[in-house]
Short mmCIF file of C-alpha atoms and ligand atoms in Angstrom, two decimals:
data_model
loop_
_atom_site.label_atom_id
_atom_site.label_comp_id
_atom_site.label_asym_id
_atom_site.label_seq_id
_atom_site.Cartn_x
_atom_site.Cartn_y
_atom_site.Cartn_z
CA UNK A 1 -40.74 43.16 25.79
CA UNK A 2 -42.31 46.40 25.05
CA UNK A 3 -40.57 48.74 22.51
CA UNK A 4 -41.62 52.56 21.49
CA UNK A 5 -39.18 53.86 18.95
CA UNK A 6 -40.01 57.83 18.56
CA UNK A 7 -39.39 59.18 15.31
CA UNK A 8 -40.22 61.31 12.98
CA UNK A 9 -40.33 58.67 10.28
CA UNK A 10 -42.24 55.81 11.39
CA UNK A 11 -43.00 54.35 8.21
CA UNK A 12 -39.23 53.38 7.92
CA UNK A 13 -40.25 50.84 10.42
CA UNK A 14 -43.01 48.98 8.46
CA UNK A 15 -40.56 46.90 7.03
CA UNK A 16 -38.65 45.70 10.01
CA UNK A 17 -42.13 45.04 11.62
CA UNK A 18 -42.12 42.26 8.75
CA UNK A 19 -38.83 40.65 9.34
CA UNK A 20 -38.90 37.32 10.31
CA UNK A 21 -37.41 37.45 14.08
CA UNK A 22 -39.29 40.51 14.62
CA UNK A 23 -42.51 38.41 13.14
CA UNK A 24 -41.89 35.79 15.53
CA UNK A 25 -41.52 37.97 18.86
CA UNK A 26 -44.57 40.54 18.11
CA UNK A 27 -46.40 36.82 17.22
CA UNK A 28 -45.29 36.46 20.92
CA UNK A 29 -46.72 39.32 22.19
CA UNK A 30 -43.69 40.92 22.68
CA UNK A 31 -44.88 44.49 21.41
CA UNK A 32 -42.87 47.45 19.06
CA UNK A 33 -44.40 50.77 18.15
CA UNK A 34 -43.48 53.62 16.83
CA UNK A 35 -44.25 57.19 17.72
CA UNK A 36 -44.67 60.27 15.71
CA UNK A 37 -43.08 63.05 17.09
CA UNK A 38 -45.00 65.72 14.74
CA UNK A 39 -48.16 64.25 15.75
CA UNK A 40 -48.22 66.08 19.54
CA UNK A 41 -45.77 68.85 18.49
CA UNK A 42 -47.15 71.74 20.47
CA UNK A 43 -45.52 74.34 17.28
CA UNK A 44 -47.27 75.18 14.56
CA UNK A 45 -47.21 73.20 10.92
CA UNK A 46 -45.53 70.22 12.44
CA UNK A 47 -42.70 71.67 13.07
CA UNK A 48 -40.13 69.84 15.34
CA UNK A 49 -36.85 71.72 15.24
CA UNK A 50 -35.23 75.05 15.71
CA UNK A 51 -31.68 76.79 15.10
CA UNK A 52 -28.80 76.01 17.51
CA UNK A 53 -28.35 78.73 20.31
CA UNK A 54 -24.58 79.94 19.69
CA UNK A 55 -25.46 79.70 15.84
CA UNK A 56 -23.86 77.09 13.24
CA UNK A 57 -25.37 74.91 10.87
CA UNK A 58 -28.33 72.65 11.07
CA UNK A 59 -31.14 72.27 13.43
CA UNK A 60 -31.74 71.12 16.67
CA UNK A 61 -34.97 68.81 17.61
CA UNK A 62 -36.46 70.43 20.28
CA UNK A 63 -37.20 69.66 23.94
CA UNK A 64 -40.56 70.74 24.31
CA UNK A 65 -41.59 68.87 20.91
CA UNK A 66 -39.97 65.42 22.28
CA UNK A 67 -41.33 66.04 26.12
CA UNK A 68 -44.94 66.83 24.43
CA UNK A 69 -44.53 63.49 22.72
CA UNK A 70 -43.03 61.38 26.16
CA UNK A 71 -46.22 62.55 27.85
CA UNK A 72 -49.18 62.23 25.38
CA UNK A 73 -47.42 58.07 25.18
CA UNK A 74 -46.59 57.49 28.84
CA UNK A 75 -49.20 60.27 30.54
CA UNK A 76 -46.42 61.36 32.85
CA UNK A 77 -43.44 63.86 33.05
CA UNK A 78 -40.98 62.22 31.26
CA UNK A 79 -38.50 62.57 33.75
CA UNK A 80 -39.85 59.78 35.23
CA UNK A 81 -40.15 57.57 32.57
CA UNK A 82 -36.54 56.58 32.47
CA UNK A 83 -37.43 54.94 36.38
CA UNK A 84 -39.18 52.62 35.30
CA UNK A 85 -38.18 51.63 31.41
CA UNK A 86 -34.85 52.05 29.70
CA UNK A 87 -34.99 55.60 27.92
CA UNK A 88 -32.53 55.45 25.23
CA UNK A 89 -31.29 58.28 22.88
CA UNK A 90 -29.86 57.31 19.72
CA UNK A 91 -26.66 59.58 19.25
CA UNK A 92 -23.11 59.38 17.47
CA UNK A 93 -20.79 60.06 20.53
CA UNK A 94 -23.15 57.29 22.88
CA UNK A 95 -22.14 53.90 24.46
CA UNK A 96 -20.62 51.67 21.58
CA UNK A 97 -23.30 49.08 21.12
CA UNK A 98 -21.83 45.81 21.53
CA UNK A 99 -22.87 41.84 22.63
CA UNK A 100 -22.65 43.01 25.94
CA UNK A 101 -25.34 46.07 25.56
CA UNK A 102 -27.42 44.07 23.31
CA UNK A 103 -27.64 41.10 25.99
CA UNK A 104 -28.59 43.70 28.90
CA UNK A 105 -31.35 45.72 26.36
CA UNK A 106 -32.24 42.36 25.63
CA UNK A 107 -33.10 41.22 29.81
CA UNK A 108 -35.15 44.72 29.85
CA UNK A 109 -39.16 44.57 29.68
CA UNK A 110 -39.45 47.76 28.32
CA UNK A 111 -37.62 49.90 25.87
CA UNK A 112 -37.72 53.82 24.08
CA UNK A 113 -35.52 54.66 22.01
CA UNK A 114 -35.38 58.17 20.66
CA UNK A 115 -34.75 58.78 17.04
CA UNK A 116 -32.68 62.43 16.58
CA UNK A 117 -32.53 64.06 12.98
CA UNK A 118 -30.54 67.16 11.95
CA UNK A 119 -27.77 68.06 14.26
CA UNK A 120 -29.50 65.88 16.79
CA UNK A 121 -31.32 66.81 19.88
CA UNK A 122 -31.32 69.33 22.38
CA UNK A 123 -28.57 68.12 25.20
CA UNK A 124 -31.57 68.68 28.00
CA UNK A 125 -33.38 65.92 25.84
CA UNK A 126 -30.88 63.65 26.60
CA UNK A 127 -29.59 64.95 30.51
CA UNK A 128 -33.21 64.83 32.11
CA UNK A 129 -35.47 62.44 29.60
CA UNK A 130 -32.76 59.33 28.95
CA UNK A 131 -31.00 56.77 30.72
CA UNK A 132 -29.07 56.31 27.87
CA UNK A 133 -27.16 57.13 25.25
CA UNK A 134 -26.07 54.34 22.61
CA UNK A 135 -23.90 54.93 19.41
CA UNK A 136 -23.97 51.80 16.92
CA UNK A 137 -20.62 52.76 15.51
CA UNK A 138 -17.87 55.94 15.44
CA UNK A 139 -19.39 57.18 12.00
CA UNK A 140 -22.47 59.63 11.43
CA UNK A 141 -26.24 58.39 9.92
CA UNK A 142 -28.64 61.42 8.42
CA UNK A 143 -30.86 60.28 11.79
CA UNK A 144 -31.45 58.12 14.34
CA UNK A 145 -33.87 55.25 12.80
CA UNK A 146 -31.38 52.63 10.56
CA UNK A 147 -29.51 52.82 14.18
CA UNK A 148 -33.13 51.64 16.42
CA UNK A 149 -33.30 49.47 13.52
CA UNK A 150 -29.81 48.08 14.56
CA UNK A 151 -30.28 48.31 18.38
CA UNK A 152 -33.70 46.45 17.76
CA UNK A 153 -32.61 43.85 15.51
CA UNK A 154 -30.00 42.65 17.71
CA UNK A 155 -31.88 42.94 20.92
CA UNK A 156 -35.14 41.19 19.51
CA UNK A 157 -33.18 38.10 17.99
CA UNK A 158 -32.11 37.43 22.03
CA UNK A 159 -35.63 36.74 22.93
CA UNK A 160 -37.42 33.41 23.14
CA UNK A 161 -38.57 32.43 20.14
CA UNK A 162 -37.08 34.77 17.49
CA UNK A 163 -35.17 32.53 15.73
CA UNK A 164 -36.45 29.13 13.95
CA UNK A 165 -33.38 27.59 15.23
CA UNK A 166 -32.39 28.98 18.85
CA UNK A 167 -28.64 27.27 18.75
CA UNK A 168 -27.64 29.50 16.12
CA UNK A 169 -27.33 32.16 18.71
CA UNK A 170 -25.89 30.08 21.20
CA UNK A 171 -22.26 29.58 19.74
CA UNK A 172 -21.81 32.59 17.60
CA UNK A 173 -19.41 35.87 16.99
CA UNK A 174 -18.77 36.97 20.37
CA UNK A 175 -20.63 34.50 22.76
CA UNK A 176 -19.52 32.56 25.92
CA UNK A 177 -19.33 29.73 23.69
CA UNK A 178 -16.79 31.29 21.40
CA UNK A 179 -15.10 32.71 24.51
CA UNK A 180 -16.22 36.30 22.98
CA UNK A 181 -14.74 35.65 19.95
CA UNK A 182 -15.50 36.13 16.46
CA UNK A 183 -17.27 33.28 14.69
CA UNK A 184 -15.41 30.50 12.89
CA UNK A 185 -15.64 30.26 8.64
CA UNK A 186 -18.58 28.23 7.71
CA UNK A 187 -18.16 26.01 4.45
CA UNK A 188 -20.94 23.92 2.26
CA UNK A 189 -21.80 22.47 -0.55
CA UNK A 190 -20.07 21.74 -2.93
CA UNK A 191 -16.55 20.72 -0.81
CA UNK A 192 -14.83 21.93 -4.24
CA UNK A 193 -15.64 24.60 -6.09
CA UNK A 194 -12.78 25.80 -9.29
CA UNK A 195 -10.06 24.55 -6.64
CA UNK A 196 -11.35 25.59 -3.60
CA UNK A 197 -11.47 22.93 -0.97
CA UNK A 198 -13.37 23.12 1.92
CA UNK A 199 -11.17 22.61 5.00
CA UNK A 200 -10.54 18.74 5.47
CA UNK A 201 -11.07 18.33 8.86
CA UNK A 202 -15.45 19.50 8.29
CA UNK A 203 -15.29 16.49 6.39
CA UNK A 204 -13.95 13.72 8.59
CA UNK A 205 -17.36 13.87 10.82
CA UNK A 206 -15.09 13.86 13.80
CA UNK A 207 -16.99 16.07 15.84
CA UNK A 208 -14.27 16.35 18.53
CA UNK A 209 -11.83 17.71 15.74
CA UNK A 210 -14.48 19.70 14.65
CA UNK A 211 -15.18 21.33 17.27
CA UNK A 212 -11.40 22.33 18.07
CA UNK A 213 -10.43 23.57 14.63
CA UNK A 214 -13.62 26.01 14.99
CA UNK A 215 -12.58 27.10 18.43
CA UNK A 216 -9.34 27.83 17.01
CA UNK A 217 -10.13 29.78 14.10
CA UNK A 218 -12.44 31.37 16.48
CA UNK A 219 -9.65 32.32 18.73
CA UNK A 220 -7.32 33.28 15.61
CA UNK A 221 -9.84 35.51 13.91
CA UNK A 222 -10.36 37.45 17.78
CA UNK A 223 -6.51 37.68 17.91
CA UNK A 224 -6.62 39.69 14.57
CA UNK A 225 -5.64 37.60 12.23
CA UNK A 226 -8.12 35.93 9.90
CA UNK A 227 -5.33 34.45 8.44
CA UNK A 228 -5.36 31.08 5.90
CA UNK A 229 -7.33 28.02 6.76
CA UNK A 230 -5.82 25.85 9.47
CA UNK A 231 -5.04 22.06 8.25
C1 LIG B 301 -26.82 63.85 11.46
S1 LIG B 301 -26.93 63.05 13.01
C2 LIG B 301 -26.36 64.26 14.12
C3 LIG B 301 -24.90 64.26 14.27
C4 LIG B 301 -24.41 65.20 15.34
N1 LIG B 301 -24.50 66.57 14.88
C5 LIG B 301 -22.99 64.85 15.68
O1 LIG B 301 -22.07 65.41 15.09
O2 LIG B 301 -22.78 63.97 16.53
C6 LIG B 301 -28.65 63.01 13.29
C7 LIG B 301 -29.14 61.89 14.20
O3 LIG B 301 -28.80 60.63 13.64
C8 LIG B 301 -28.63 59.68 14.66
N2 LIG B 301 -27.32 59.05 14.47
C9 LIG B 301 -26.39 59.39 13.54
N3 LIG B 301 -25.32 58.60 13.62
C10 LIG B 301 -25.55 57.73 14.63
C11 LIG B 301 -24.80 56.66 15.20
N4 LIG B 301 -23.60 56.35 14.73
N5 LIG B 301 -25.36 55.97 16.21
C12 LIG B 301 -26.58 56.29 16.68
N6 LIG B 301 -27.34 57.30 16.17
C13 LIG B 301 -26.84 58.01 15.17
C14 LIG B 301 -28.78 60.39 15.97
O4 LIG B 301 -30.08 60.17 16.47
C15 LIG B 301 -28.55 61.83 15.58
O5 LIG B 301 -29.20 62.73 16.46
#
């Protein structure tokens, strides 16, 4: 997979470069780069933004800064782009990111996400340069790059090889396994700790058992009830 995050912090992104899953893929040659957009801003002193038409607070990032910044990367018109690789804008009001999203991102060669700041981007941004718009939750960030982060991190953990242990991601919160429901507790050492047993039945090594006490809690926790430790 090949993923340009556009920002206009891409330092922030030195340290997820580092994380192990992320490690593993890029080891891969699975690919993630970041893009400046003050570096082909076509104002003057860097700037990127300007005041919203209809006035109100904050500032808008500006089309021609973030098309001048699609072109010098893909050497195209960037309404285009979106044809040919998933062009994603990072926004509060997008598609909820869920398991669902994260497994289609995750079957995608090629991914952009675009970073906003301020009060976000220009609408047109979005209308003629994306083909999508994802929100990782109903609440508001200062700008668009702990969400890539998030979008990234649960994307590049689906690909071959991110994870030492693959089955981890097989039966977990919200997979087939789990029947799309939240994960069961996990419990270890020590079994007692000032009173507090770990459930009976992960001790029995009755693997049968085991497995349907998990399913169940599973199934209890996605019904919406944590609720105390089955027997
Ligand atoms: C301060 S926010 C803009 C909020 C915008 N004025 C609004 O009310 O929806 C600046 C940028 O942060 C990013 N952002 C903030 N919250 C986000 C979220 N929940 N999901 C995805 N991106 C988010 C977006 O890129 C957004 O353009």
């Amino acid at each position: 997979m090949d993923v340009d995050v556009f920002t206009l912090f891409p330092h922030w992104f030195d340290w997820f470069r580092t994380q192990r899953h992320v490690a593993n893929v890029l080891a891969l040659g699975h690919t993630f780069k970041t893009v400046d957009y003050r570096a082909t801003t076509p104002l003057k002193a860097g700037k990127v933004d300007d005041v919203p038409f209809g006035g109100g607070a904050g500032m808008v990032l500006r089309i021609d800064v973030v098309e001048a910044a699609l072109r010098a990367r893909y050497g195209e018109d960037p309404v285009s782009v979106r044809d040919r690789r998933r062009v994603i804008a990072l926004t509060p009001g997008g598609r909820l990111l869920d398991e669902t999203l994260a497994a289609e991102l995750a079957d995608e060669p090629a991914l952009t996400l675009l970073c906003g700041r301020y009060e976000g981007f220009d609408e047109r941004i979005v209308e003629h340069f994306c083909s999508d718009a994802v929100s990782i939750g109903r609440y508001v960030l200062a700008g668009g790059e702990l969400a890539a982060m998030v979008v990234c991190d649960t994307v590049l953990r689906k690909l071959h090889g991110a994870l030492g242990d693959e089955e981890s991601a097989v039966e977990e919160s919200f997979s087939a396994a789990l029947e799309g429901a939240p994960e069961y507790p996990h419990y270890t050492r020590p079994a007692e700790w000032r009173g507090w047993s770990v459930p009976e039945v992960l001790l029995s090594g009755h693997h049968e058992r085991i497995r349907q006490w998990r399913l169940e809690r599973a199934r209890q926790r996605g019904a919406g009830g944590g609720g105390p430790p089955l027997p």
